mmCIF file of C-alpha atoms and ligand atoms in Angstrom:
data_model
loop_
_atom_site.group_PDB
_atom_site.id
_atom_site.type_symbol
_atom_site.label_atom_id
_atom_site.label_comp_id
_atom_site.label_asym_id
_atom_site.label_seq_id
_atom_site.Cartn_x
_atom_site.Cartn_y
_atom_site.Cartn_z
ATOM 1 C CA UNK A 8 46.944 186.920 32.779
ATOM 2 C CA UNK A 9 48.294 184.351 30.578
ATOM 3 C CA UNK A 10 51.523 184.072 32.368
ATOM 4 C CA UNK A 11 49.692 183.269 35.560
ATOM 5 C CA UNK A 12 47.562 180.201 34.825
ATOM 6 C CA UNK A 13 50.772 179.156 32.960
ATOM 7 C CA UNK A 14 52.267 179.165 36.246
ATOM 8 C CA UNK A 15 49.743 177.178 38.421
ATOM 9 C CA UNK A 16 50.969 174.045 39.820
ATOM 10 C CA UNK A 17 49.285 170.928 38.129
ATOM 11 C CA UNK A 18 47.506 167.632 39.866
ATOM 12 C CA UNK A 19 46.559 164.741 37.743
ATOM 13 C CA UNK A 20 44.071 162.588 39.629
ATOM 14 C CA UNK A 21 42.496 159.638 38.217
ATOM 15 C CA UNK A 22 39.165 158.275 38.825
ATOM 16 C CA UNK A 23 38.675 154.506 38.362
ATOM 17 C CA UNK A 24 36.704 152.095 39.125
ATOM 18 C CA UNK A 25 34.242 149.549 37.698
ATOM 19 C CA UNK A 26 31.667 150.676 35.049
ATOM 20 C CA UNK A 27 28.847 152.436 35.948
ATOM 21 C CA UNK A 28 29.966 153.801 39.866
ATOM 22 C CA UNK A 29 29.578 156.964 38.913
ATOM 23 C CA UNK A 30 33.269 158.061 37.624
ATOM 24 C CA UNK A 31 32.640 160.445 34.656
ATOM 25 C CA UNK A 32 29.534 162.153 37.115
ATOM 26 C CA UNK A 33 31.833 163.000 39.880
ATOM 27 C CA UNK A 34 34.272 164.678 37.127
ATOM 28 C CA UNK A 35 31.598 166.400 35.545
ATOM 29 C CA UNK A 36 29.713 167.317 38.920
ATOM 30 C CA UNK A 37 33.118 168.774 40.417
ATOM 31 C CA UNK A 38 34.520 170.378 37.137
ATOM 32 C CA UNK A 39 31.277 171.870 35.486
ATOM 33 C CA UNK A 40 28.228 171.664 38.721
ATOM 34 C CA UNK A 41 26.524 168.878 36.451
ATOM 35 C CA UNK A 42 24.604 166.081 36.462
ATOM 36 C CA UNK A 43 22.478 163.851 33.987
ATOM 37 C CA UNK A 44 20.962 160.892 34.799
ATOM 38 C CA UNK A 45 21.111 160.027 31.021
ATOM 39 C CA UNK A 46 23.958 161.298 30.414
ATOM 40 C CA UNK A 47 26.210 158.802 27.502
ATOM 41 C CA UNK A 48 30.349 159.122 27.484
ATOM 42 C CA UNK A 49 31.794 159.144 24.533
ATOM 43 C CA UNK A 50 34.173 155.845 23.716
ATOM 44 C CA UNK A 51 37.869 156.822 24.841
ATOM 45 C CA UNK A 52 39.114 158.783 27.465
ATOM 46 C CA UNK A 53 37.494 161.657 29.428
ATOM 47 C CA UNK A 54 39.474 164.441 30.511
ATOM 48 C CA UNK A 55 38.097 167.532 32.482
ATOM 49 C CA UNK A 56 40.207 170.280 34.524
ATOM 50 C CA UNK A 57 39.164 172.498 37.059
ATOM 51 C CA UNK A 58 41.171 175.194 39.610
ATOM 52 C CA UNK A 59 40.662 175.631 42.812
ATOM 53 C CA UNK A 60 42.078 177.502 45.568
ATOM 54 C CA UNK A 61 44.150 175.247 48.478
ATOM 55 C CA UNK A 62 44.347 176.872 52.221
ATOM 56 C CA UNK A 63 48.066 177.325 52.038
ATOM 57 C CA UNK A 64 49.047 177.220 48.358
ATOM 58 C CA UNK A 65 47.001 179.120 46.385
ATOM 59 C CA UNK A 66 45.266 178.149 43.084
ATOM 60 C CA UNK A 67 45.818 174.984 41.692
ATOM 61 C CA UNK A 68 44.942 173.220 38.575
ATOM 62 C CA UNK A 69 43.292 169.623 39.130
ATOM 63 C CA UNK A 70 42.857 167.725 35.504
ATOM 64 C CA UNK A 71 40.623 164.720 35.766
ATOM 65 C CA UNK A 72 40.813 161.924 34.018
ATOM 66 C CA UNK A 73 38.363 158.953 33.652
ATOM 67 C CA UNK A 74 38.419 155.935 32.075
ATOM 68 C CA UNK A 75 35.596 155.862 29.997
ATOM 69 C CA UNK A 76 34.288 152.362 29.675
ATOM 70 C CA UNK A 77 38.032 151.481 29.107
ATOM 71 C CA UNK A 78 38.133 149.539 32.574
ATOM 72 C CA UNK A 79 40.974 146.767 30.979
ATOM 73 C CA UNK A 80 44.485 147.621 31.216
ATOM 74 C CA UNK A 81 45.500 147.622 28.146
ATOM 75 C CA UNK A 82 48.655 149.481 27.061
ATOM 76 C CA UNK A 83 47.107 152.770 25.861
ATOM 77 C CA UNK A 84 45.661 152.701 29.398
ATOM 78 C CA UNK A 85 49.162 152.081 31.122
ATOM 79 C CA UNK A 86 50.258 155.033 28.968
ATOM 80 C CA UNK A 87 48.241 157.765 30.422
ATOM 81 C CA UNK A 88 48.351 156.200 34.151
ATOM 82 C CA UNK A 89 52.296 156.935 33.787
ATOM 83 C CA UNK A 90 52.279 160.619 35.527
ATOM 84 C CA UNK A 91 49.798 160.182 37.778
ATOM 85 C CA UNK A 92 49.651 161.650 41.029
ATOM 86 C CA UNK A 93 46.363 160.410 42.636
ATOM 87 C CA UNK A 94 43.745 158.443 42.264
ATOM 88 C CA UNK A 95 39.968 158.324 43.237
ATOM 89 C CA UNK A 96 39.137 154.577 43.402
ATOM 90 C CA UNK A 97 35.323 154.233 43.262
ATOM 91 C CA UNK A 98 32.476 151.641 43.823
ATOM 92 C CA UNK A 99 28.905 151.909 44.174
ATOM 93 C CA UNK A 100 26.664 151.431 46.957
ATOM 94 C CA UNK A 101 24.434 149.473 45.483
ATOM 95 C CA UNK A 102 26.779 147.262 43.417
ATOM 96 C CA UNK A 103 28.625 144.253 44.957
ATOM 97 C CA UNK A 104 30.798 143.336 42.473
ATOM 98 C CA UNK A 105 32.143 146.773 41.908
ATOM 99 C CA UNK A 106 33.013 146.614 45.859
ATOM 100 C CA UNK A 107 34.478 142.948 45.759
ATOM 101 C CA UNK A 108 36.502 144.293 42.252
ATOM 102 C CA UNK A 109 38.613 147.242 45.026
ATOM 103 C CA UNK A 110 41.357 145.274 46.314
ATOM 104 C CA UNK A 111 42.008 144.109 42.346
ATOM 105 C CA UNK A 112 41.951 147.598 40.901
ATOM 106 C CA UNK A 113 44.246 148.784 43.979
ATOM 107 C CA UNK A 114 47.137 146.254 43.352
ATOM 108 C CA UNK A 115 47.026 147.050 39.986
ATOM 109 C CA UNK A 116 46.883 150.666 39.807
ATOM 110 C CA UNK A 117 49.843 150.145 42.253
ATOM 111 C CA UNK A 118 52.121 148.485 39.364
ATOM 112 C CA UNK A 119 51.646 150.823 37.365
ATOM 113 C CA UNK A 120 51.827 154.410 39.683
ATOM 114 C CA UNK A 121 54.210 153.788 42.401
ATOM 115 C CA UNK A 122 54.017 156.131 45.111
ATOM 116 C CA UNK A 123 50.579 158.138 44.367
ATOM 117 C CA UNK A 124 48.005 159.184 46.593
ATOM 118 C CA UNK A 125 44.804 156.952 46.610
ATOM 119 C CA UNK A 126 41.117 157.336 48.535
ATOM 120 C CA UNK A 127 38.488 154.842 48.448
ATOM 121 C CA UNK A 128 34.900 156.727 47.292
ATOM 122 C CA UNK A 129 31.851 154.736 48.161
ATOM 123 C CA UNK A 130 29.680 156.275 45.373
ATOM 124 C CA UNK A 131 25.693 156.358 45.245
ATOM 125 C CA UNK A 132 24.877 156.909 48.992
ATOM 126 C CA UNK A 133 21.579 158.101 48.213
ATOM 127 C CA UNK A 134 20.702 154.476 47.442
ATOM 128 C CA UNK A 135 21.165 153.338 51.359
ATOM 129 C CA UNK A 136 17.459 151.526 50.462
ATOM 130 C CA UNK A 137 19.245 149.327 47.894
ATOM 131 C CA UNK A 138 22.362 149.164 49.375
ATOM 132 C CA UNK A 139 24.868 146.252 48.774
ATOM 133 C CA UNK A 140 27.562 146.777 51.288
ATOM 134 C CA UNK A 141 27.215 147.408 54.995
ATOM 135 C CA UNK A 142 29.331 150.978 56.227
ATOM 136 C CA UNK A 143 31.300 148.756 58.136
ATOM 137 C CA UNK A 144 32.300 146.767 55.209
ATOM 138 C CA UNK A 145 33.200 149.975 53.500
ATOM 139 C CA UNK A 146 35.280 151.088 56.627
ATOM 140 C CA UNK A 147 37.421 147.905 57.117
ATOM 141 C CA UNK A 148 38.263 147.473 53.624
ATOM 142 C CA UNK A 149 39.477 150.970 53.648
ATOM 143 C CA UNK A 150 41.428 150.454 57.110
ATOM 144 C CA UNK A 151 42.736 147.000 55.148
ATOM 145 C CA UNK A 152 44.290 149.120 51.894
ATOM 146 C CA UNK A 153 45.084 152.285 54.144
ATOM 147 C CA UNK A 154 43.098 154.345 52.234
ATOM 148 C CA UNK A 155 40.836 157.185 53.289
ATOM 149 C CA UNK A 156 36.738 156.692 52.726
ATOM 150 C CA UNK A 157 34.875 159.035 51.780
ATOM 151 C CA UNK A 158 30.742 158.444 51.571
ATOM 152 C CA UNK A 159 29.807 160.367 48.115
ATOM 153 C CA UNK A 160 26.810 161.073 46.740
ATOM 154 C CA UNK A 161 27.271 162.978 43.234
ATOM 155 C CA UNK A 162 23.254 162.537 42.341
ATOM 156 C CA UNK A 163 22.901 164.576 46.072
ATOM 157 C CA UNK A 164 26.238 166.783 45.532
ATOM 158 C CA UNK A 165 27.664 165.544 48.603
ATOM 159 C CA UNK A 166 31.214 165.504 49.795
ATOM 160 C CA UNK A 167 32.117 165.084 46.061
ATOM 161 C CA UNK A 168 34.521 168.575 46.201
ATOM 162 C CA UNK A 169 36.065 167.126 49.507
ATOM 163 C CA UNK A 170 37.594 164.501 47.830
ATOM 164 C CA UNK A 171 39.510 166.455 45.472
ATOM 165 C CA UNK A 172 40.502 168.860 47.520
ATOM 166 C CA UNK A 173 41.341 166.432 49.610
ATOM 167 C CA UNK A 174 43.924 164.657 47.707
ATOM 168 C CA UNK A 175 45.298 168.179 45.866
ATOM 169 C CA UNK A 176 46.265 168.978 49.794
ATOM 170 C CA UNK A 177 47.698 165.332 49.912
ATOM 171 C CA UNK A 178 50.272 166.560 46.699
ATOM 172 C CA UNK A 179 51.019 169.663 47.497
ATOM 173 C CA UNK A 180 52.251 168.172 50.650
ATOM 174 C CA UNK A 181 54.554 165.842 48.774
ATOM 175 C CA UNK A 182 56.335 168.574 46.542
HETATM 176 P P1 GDP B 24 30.956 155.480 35.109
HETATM 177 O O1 GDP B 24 30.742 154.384 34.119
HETATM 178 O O2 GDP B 24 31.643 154.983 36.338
HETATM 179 O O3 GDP B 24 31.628 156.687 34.534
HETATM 180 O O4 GDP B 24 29.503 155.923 35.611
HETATM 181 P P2 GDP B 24 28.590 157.128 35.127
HETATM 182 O O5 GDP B 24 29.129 158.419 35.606
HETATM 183 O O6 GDP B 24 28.308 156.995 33.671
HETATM 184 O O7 GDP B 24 27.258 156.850 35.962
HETATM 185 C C1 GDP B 24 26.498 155.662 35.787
HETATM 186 C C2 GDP B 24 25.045 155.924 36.202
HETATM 187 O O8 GDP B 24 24.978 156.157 37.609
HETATM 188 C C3 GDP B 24 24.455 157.169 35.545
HETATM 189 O O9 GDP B 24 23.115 156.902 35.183
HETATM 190 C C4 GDP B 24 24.513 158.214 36.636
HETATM 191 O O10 GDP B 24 23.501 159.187 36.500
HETATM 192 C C5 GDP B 24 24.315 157.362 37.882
HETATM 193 N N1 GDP B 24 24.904 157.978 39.103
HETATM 194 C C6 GDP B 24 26.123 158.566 39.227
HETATM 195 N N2 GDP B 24 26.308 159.021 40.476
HETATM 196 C C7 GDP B 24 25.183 158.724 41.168
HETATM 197 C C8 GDP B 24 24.768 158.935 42.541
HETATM 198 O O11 GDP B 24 25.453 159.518 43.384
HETATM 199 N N3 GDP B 24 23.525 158.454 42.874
HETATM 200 C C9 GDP B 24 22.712 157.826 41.989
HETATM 201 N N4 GDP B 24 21.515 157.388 42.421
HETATM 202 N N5 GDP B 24 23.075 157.605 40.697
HETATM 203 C C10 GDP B 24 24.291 158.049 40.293
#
């Protein structure tokens, strides 16, 4: 009924990252079971939502949101990272710069969202053949920013609904 889903307990999660990772994929391959190649985002910001059921607590509702080729912080950004209870911080596997841009995009998400939940996604693992940073790279910047890595591939639909569910758990833990 109505009254029900009115009644589910909400998660905001954020995926960010630099352009291109993969960031509106992974909310359209977790939210809808998608993926295009040639897919083009609209200008702005993407929001999905999706429920799921949590061993322990039941359905809740995880809405997604993305930053849609808005990777500055500019003020309407700062205005819809205000509520925030996790974030997905992403890079690709075979893009350096969007791995050497993590530590940046950590500090600053953490200026804005004190307190939230945070996992580093190493995006694209299907493309080990062109691959721009080692695992063990991946690992110790993770171990650095005591985050949690998860190895994703949302072309190959892999461990892309662990990550979510993960950090739901994470919040429903908090509360
Ligand atoms: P965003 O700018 O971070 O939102 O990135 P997009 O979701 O628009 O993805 C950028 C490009 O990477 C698109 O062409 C996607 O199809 C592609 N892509 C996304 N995830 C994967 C993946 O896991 N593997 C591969 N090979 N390509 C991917």
């Amino acid at each position: 009924t109505i009254m029900a889903e009115d009644v589910l307990p909400c998660v905001k999660i954020l995926v960010i990252g630099n352009g291109s990772v993969g960031k509106s994929s992974m909310i359209r391959r977790f939210c809808k079971g998608a993926y295009n190649e040639n897919y083009k985002k609209t200008i702005g910001v993407e929001y999905l939502e999706k429920e799921v059921e949590i061993d322990g607590y039941g359905d809740v509702r995880l809405m997604l949101w993305d930053t849609a080729g808005q990777e500055e912080f500019d003020e309407i950004t700062r205005e819809y990272y205000k509520d925030t209870d996790a974030v997905v911080l992403a890079f690709s596997t075979d893009d350096r710069p969007s791995f050497e841009t993590v530590k940046s995009w950590c500090s600053k998400i953490k200026t804005i969202c004190a307190d939230v939940s945070m996992v580093l996604v190493q995006n694209k693992i299907d493309l080990i053949q062109q691959a721009a940073v080692s695992s063990q790279e991946a690992e110790a910047l993770a171990r650095d920013l005591r985050m949690r890595l998860f190895r994703v591939s949302v072309k190959e639909s892999l461990n892309v609904e662990e990550v979510f569910t993960y950090l739901a758990q994470k919040q429903l833990e908090k509360e």
